[in-house]
mmCIF file of C-alpha atoms in Angstrom:
data_model
loop_
_atom_site.group_PDB
_atom_site.id
_atom_site.type_symbol
_atom_site.label_atom_id
_atom_site.label_comp_id
_atom_site.label_asym_id
_atom_site.label_seq_id
_atom_site.Cartn_x
_atom_site.Cartn_y
_atom_site.Cartn_z
ATOM 1 C CA UNK A 1 -25.299 -5.341 -1.766
ATOM 2 C CA UNK A 2 -21.682 -6.710 -1.778
ATOM 3 C CA UNK A 3 -21.418 -10.173 -2.180
ATOM 4 C CA UNK A 4 -18.515 -12.514 -3.167
ATOM 5 C CA UNK A 5 -19.859 -13.329 -6.352
ATOM 6 C CA UNK A 6 -17.714 -10.447 -7.663
ATOM 7 C CA UNK A 7 -18.530 -8.442 -10.874
ATOM 8 C CA UNK A 8 -16.398 -6.161 -12.654
ATOM 9 C CA UNK A 9 -16.293 -2.682 -10.781
ATOM 10 C CA UNK A 10 -17.345 -4.159 -7.331
ATOM 11 C CA UNK A 11 -15.107 -4.179 -4.500
ATOM 12 C CA UNK A 12 -13.211 -7.479 -4.380
ATOM 13 C CA UNK A 13 -10.303 -6.519 -1.845
ATOM 14 C CA UNK A 14 -8.976 -4.308 0.900
ATOM 15 C CA UNK A 15 -5.741 -3.986 2.666
ATOM 16 C CA UNK A 16 -3.825 -1.970 5.028
ATOM 17 C CA UNK A 17 -0.764 -0.456 5.009
ATOM 18 C CA UNK A 18 0.839 0.565 8.430
ATOM 19 C CA UNK A 19 4.174 1.322 9.863
ATOM 20 C CA UNK A 20 3.523 -1.490 12.736
ATOM 21 C CA UNK A 21 1.803 -4.374 11.320
ATOM 22 C CA UNK A 22 2.196 -6.338 14.575
ATOM 23 C CA UNK A 23 0.464 -3.557 16.464
ATOM 24 C CA UNK A 24 -2.293 -3.424 14.100
ATOM 25 C CA UNK A 25 -2.743 -7.110 14.057
ATOM 26 C CA UNK A 26 -3.463 -6.950 17.817
ATOM 27 C CA UNK A 27 -5.809 -4.018 17.388
ATOM 28 C CA UNK A 28 -7.740 -5.764 14.797
ATOM 29 C CA UNK A 29 -7.754 -9.033 16.499
ATOM 30 C CA UNK A 30 -9.413 -7.430 19.583
ATOM 31 C CA UNK A 31 -11.788 -5.359 17.512
ATOM 32 C CA UNK A 32 -12.922 -7.864 14.902
ATOM 33 C CA UNK A 33 -11.348 -11.106 16.024
ATOM 34 C CA UNK A 34 -9.100 -11.204 13.010
ATOM 35 C CA UNK A 35 -6.066 -13.467 12.904
ATOM 36 C CA UNK A 36 -3.101 -12.050 10.989
ATOM 37 C CA UNK A 37 -0.903 -14.573 8.951
ATOM 38 C CA UNK A 38 2.296 -12.887 7.691
ATOM 39 C CA UNK A 39 3.314 -13.938 4.334
ATOM 40 C CA UNK A 40 6.710 -15.305 3.317
ATOM 41 C CA UNK A 41 9.691 -13.573 1.739
ATOM 42 C CA UNK A 42 8.160 -14.282 -1.873
ATOM 43 C CA UNK A 43 5.148 -12.214 -0.578
ATOM 44 C CA UNK A 44 7.463 -9.260 0.366
ATOM 45 C CA UNK A 45 5.754 -9.323 3.872
ATOM 46 C CA UNK A 46 2.327 -9.019 2.784
ATOM 47 C CA UNK A 47 0.004 -10.907 4.971
ATOM 48 C CA UNK A 48 -3.758 -11.884 5.520
ATOM 49 C CA UNK A 49 -6.479 -11.100 8.015
ATOM 50 C CA UNK A 50 -8.487 -14.143 8.416
ATOM 51 C CA UNK A 51 -11.780 -14.547 10.254
ATOM 52 C CA UNK A 52 -11.942 -18.217 10.761
ATOM 53 C CA UNK A 53 -11.094 -19.855 7.784
ATOM 54 C CA UNK A 54 -11.907 -17.006 5.433
ATOM 55 C CA UNK A 55 -9.683 -14.167 4.274
ATOM 56 C CA UNK A 56 -11.355 -10.649 5.006
ATOM 57 C CA UNK A 57 -8.333 -8.270 4.384
ATOM 58 C CA UNK A 58 -4.771 -8.073 3.551
ATOM 59 C CA UNK A 59 -1.960 -6.127 5.186
ATOM 60 C CA UNK A 60 1.645 -5.154 5.345
ATOM 61 C CA UNK A 61 4.092 -2.837 6.948
ATOM 62 C CA UNK A 62 4.716 0.555 5.264
ATOM 63 C CA UNK A 63 7.556 2.748 6.577
ATOM 64 C CA UNK A 64 5.951 6.073 7.862
ATOM 65 C CA UNK A 65 8.220 7.991 5.311
ATOM 66 C CA UNK A 66 6.332 6.378 2.513
ATOM 67 C CA UNK A 67 2.790 7.674 3.594
ATOM 68 C CA UNK A 68 0.347 7.513 6.341
ATOM 69 C CA UNK A 69 -1.329 4.494 7.675
ATOM 70 C CA UNK A 70 -4.246 3.966 5.550
ATOM 71 C CA UNK A 71 -6.684 1.249 4.218
ATOM 72 C CA UNK A 72 -6.978 0.861 0.322
ATOM 73 C CA UNK A 73 -9.914 -0.480 -1.506
ATOM 74 C CA UNK A 74 -9.632 -2.583 -4.542
ATOM 75 C CA UNK A 75 -12.352 -2.995 -7.273
ATOM 76 C CA UNK A 76 -12.553 -5.851 -9.696
ATOM 77 C CA UNK A 77 -11.472 -5.882 -13.404
ATOM 78 C CA UNK A 78 -11.173 -8.089 -16.061
ATOM 79 C CA UNK A 79 -8.220 -6.215 -17.593
ATOM 80 C CA UNK A 80 -5.917 -4.257 -15.283
ATOM 81 C CA UNK A 81 -3.774 -3.072 -18.149
ATOM 82 C CA UNK A 82 -6.979 -1.522 -19.948
ATOM 83 C CA UNK A 83 -8.169 -0.157 -16.612
ATOM 84 C CA UNK A 84 -4.655 1.615 -16.447
ATOM 85 C CA UNK A 85 -5.056 3.129 -19.681
ATOM 86 C CA UNK A 86 -8.581 4.454 -18.897
ATOM 87 C CA UNK A 87 -7.496 6.049 -15.571
ATOM 88 C CA UNK A 88 -4.702 7.929 -17.594
ATOM 89 C CA UNK A 89 -7.444 8.985 -20.207
ATOM 90 C CA UNK A 90 -9.783 10.031 -17.587
ATOM 91 C CA UNK A 91 -7.263 12.390 -15.702
ATOM 92 C CA UNK A 92 -6.134 9.756 -13.002
ATOM 93 C CA UNK A 93 -2.351 8.623 -12.228
ATOM 94 C CA UNK A 94 -1.122 5.443 -12.266
ATOM 95 C CA UNK A 95 0.958 5.007 -8.968
ATOM 96 C CA UNK A 96 1.751 1.239 -9.591
ATOM 97 C CA UNK A 97 1.639 -0.313 -12.929
ATOM 98 C CA UNK A 98 -0.116 -3.416 -13.416
ATOM 99 C CA UNK A 99 1.783 -6.261 -12.344
ATOM 100 C CA UNK A 100 1.240 -10.235 -11.759
ATOM 101 C CA UNK A 101 1.184 -11.368 -8.436
ATOM 102 C CA UNK A 102 2.588 -14.840 -8.575
ATOM 103 C CA UNK A 103 -0.435 -16.838 -10.104
ATOM 104 C CA UNK A 104 -2.965 -15.107 -7.635
ATOM 105 C CA UNK A 105 -4.024 -12.211 -10.070
ATOM 106 C CA UNK A 106 -2.842 -9.015 -11.503
ATOM 107 C CA UNK A 107 -3.106 -5.877 -9.650
ATOM 108 C CA UNK A 108 -2.496 -2.166 -10.073
ATOM 109 C CA UNK A 109 -2.876 1.056 -7.689
ATOM 110 C CA UNK A 110 -4.097 4.587 -9.063
ATOM 111 C CA UNK A 111 -5.191 7.695 -7.813
ATOM 112 C CA UNK A 112 -8.293 9.568 -9.135
ATOM 113 C CA UNK A 113 -8.074 13.268 -10.201
ATOM 114 C CA UNK A 114 -8.326 14.345 -6.698
ATOM 115 C CA UNK A 115 -5.307 12.187 -5.573
ATOM 116 C CA UNK A 116 -7.464 9.471 -3.823
ATOM 117 C CA UNK A 117 -5.717 6.269 -3.893
ATOM 118 C CA UNK A 118 -7.707 2.899 -5.010
ATOM 119 C CA UNK A 119 -6.466 -0.317 -6.601
ATOM 120 C CA UNK A 120 -7.910 -2.690 -9.060
ATOM 121 C CA UNK A 121 -7.619 -6.639 -8.764
ATOM 122 C CA UNK A 122 -7.740 -9.032 -11.801
ATOM 123 C CA UNK A 123 -8.528 -12.535 -10.348
ATOM 124 C CA UNK A 124 -6.350 -15.333 -10.736
ATOM 125 C CA UNK A 125 -6.199 -18.217 -8.537
ATOM 126 C CA UNK A 126 -7.210 -15.566 -5.726
ATOM 127 C CA UNK A 127 -10.897 -14.478 -6.684
ATOM 128 C CA UNK A 128 -10.944 -11.960 -3.878
ATOM 129 C CA UNK A 129 -12.077 -11.836 -0.231
ATOM 130 C CA UNK A 130 -13.374 -14.946 1.253
ATOM 131 C CA UNK A 131 -16.058 -13.155 3.143
ATOM 132 C CA UNK A 132 -18.141 -9.981 2.873
ATOM 133 C CA UNK A 133 -21.212 -8.497 4.538
ATOM 134 C CA UNK A 134 -20.733 -10.805 7.428
ATOM 135 C CA UNK A 135 -19.989 -9.939 11.049
ATOM 136 C CA UNK A 136 -16.141 -8.753 10.838
ATOM 137 C CA UNK A 137 -15.911 -8.300 7.294
ATOM 138 C CA UNK A 138 -16.263 -5.662 4.593
ATOM 139 C CA UNK A 139 -19.589 -4.434 3.820
ATOM 140 C CA UNK A 140 -19.524 -1.148 2.015
ATOM 141 C CA UNK A 141 -17.363 1.282 0.732
ATOM 142 C CA UNK A 142 -17.555 5.136 0.449
ATOM 143 C CA UNK A 143 -15.634 7.811 -1.434
ATOM 144 C CA UNK A 144 -15.459 11.392 0.421
ATOM 145 C CA UNK A 145 -14.818 13.660 -2.588
ATOM 146 C CA UNK A 146 -14.931 17.504 -3.024
ATOM 147 C CA UNK A 147 -16.774 16.893 -6.280
ATOM 148 C CA UNK A 148 -19.385 14.293 -6.744
ATOM 149 C CA UNK A 149 -20.135 15.114 -10.077
ATOM 150 C CA UNK A 150 -16.508 14.720 -11.452
ATOM 151 C CA UNK A 151 -15.885 11.531 -9.325
ATOM 152 C CA UNK A 152 -19.021 9.768 -10.700
ATOM 153 C CA UNK A 153 -17.884 10.727 -14.262
ATOM 154 C CA UNK A 154 -14.297 9.501 -13.505
ATOM 155 C CA UNK A 155 -15.285 6.310 -11.896
ATOM 156 C CA UNK A 156 -18.072 5.450 -14.674
ATOM 157 C CA UNK A 157 -15.290 5.936 -17.243
ATOM 158 C CA UNK A 158 -12.691 3.772 -15.431
ATOM 159 C CA UNK A 159 -14.849 1.020 -13.764
ATOM 160 C CA UNK A 160 -18.086 1.434 -15.606
ATOM 161 C CA UNK A 161 -20.088 2.171 -12.594
ATOM 162 C CA UNK A 162 -23.574 3.203 -12.903
ATOM 163 C CA UNK A 163 -24.800 6.105 -10.513
ATOM 164 C CA UNK A 164 -27.986 5.984 -8.353
ATOM 165 C CA UNK A 165 -29.629 7.816 -5.420
ATOM 166 C CA UNK A 166 -31.287 7.041 -2.346
ATOM 167 C CA UNK A 167 -33.420 9.933 -0.963
ATOM 168 C CA UNK A 168 -33.175 10.767 2.745
ATOM 169 C CA UNK A 169 -34.299 13.674 4.782
ATOM 170 C CA UNK A 170 -32.693 16.841 3.556
ATOM 171 C CA UNK A 171 -30.918 15.224 0.251
ATOM 172 C CA UNK A 172 -30.074 12.288 -1.827
ATOM 173 C CA UNK A 173 -27.346 9.804 -1.024
ATOM 174 C CA UNK A 174 -25.357 8.958 -4.210
ATOM 175 C CA UNK A 175 -24.654 5.228 -4.739
ATOM 176 C CA UNK A 176 -22.638 3.305 -7.200
ATOM 177 C CA UNK A 177 -23.099 -0.260 -8.616
ATOM 178 C CA UNK A 178 -21.375 -2.349 -11.306
ATOM 179 C CA UNK A 179 -22.649 -1.706 -14.749
ATOM 180 C CA UNK A 180 -25.803 -3.602 -15.791
ATOM 181 C CA UNK A 181 -27.158 -4.076 -12.247
ATOM 182 C CA UNK A 182 -29.989 -2.846 -10.253
ATOM 183 C CA UNK A 183 -30.107 -0.537 -7.290
ATOM 184 C CA UNK A 184 -30.305 -3.301 -4.799
ATOM 185 C CA UNK A 185 -26.542 -4.101 -6.172
ATOM 186 C CA UNK A 186 -25.067 -0.956 -4.963
ATOM 187 C CA UNK A 187 -21.545 -1.587 -3.500
ATOM 188 C CA UNK A 188 -20.575 1.931 -2.258
ATOM 189 C CA UNK A 189 -21.595 5.817 -2.052
ATOM 190 C CA UNK A 190 -20.085 9.051 -2.992
ATOM 191 C CA UNK A 191 -20.192 11.504 0.029
ATOM 192 C CA UNK A 192 -19.490 15.392 -0.446
ATOM 193 C CA UNK A 193 -16.771 16.260 1.820
ATOM 194 C CA UNK A 194 -18.246 19.729 2.751
ATOM 195 C CA UNK A 195 -21.458 18.118 4.284
ATOM 196 C CA UNK A 196 -19.425 15.982 6.958
ATOM 197 C CA UNK A 197 -18.261 17.943 9.583
ATOM 198 C CA UNK A 198 -15.876 15.307 10.869
ATOM 199 C CA UNK A 199 -13.694 15.258 7.535
ATOM 200 C CA UNK A 200 -10.866 17.524 6.385
ATOM 201 C CA UNK A 201 -12.033 19.026 3.251
ATOM 202 C CA UNK A 202 -8.389 18.696 2.049
ATOM 203 C CA UNK A 203 -8.351 14.983 2.610
ATOM 204 C CA UNK A 204 -10.678 13.186 0.207
ATOM 205 C CA UNK A 205 -10.381 9.307 0.628
ATOM 206 C CA UNK A 206 -11.858 5.968 0.038
ATOM 207 C CA UNK A 207 -13.093 4.454 3.489
ATOM 208 C CA UNK A 208 -14.380 0.785 4.079
ATOM 209 C CA UNK A 209 -17.008 -0.219 6.261
ATOM 210 C CA UNK A 210 -16.776 -3.352 8.295
ATOM 211 C CA UNK A 211 -20.103 -5.204 9.493
ATOM 212 C CA UNK A 212 -20.231 -5.479 13.435
ATOM 213 C CA UNK A 213 -23.012 -7.162 15.750
ATOM 214 C CA UNK A 214 -22.754 -3.854 17.983
ATOM 215 C CA UNK A 215 -21.540 -0.500 16.802
ATOM 216 C CA UNK A 216 -21.369 1.133 20.168
ATOM 217 C CA UNK A 217 -19.607 -1.701 21.801
ATOM 218 C CA UNK A 218 -17.049 -1.711 18.731
ATOM 219 C CA UNK A 219 -16.561 1.978 18.966
ATOM 220 C CA UNK A 220 -16.029 1.878 22.907
ATOM 221 C CA UNK A 221 -13.508 -1.218 22.213
ATOM 222 C CA UNK A 222 -11.530 0.918 19.674
ATOM 223 C CA UNK A 223 -11.047 3.765 21.858
ATOM 224 C CA UNK A 224 -10.046 1.545 24.803
ATOM 225 C CA UNK A 225 -7.588 -0.260 22.733
ATOM 226 C CA UNK A 226 -5.560 2.975 21.599
ATOM 227 C CA UNK A 227 -7.820 3.710 18.664
ATOM 228 C CA UNK A 228 -10.034 7.009 17.893
ATOM 229 C CA UNK A 229 -13.736 7.421 17.616
ATOM 230 C CA UNK A 230 -13.794 9.852 14.568
ATOM 231 C CA UNK A 231 -17.663 10.085 14.818
ATOM 232 C CA UNK A 232 -19.861 8.736 17.540
ATOM 233 C CA UNK A 233 -22.310 6.058 16.697
ATOM 234 C CA UNK A 234 -25.150 7.296 14.976
ATOM 235 C CA UNK A 235 -28.624 5.485 13.695
ATOM 236 C CA UNK A 236 -29.626 5.839 10.150
ATOM 237 C CA UNK A 237 -33.297 4.761 9.552
ATOM 238 C CA UNK A 238 -33.488 1.671 7.450
ATOM 239 C CA UNK A 239 -29.762 1.450 7.221
ATOM 240 C CA UNK A 240 -28.240 0.779 10.762
ATOM 241 C CA UNK A 241 -26.070 2.237 13.341
ATOM 242 C CA UNK A 242 -22.714 3.217 12.346
ATOM 243 C CA UNK A 243 -19.453 4.819 13.434
ATOM 244 C CA UNK A 244 -16.259 6.452 11.975
ATOM 245 C CA UNK A 245 -13.020 5.206 13.642
ATOM 246 C CA UNK A 246 -9.304 5.383 13.162
ATOM 247 C CA UNK A 247 -6.732 2.692 14.378
ATOM 248 C CA UNK A 248 -3.816 3.441 16.567
ATOM 249 C CA UNK A 249 -1.885 4.580 13.482
ATOM 250 C CA UNK A 250 -4.394 6.938 12.235
ATOM 251 C CA UNK A 251 -5.863 4.441 9.468
ATOM 252 C CA UNK A 252 -9.412 5.694 9.018
ATOM 253 C CA UNK A 253 -12.337 3.057 8.628
ATOM 254 C CA UNK A 254 -15.970 2.691 9.394
ATOM 255 C CA UNK A 255 -18.176 0.304 11.193
ATOM 256 C CA UNK A 256 -21.863 -0.425 10.791
ATOM 257 C CA UNK A 257 -24.443 -2.896 12.705
ATOM 258 C CA UNK A 258 -26.688 -2.975 9.481
ATOM 259 C CA UNK A 259 -30.725 -3.256 9.811
ATOM 260 C CA UNK A 260 -31.274 -6.915 8.778
ATOM 261 C CA UNK A 261 -32.523 -7.165 5.037
ATOM 262 C CA UNK A 262 -36.191 -7.999 4.535
ATOM 263 C CA UNK A 263 -36.987 -11.788 3.702
ATOM 264 C CA UNK A 264 -37.749 -12.451 0.062
ATOM 265 C CA UNK A 265 -40.994 -11.258 -0.913
ATOM 266 C CA UNK A 266 -41.372 -9.126 2.295
ATOM 267 C CA UNK A 267 -42.966 -11.730 4.258
ATOM 268 C CA UNK A 268 -42.857 -11.219 8.034
#
């Protein structure tokens, strides 16, 4: 489970690049109750999505000619430069070399061998998102990939992940977790593109999941406010009810109303 006690290899940041940050801010305010606070000139226009007094995502305007609107997931590292070297050695690409972000931390952006973008964040004064797993915040990540085995090998080499599996009717869901942790600490999954009818086999990507109180109401609200329901809400036994959405600019993400975790010791 994702928590704010971030470990190396766990998702600790997520941000949105979009051609119209004002429109995006309005959409996510209506969907999740987020308040967008734009950064000053020193931040290059980068701002924060806030839920109450906690930061739940970042965002900035990215011209359409620089790429489609998209959410990007960042994973914690103790050494962004060493991670960049590991990416290159494992067959990935460094898109944005490690750089300091004032005293907040050090970041870098990469692409895995399939061309899927992801980032790393080496914490400084900013230790990561202020809230996760709460309603309106990041709660899970998934990589849609053409080759699960190759992806698992790459991210293990780069982020040290351990790979696990959760059986379900018809197969096994591949999970990922920081090194040295148990299955309960899983922070994401690897999904074969070929098995998902709503995904384009030529567009592997990382998608963030955001926790919601009511999946069906959230999907309906997204559609009413200019977004798209890419996969209608579906219930997963023991997991929750989830849907795949896209915002008005086409940035893909998912939402889930998770089944409450059992109390310690399994008491009723």
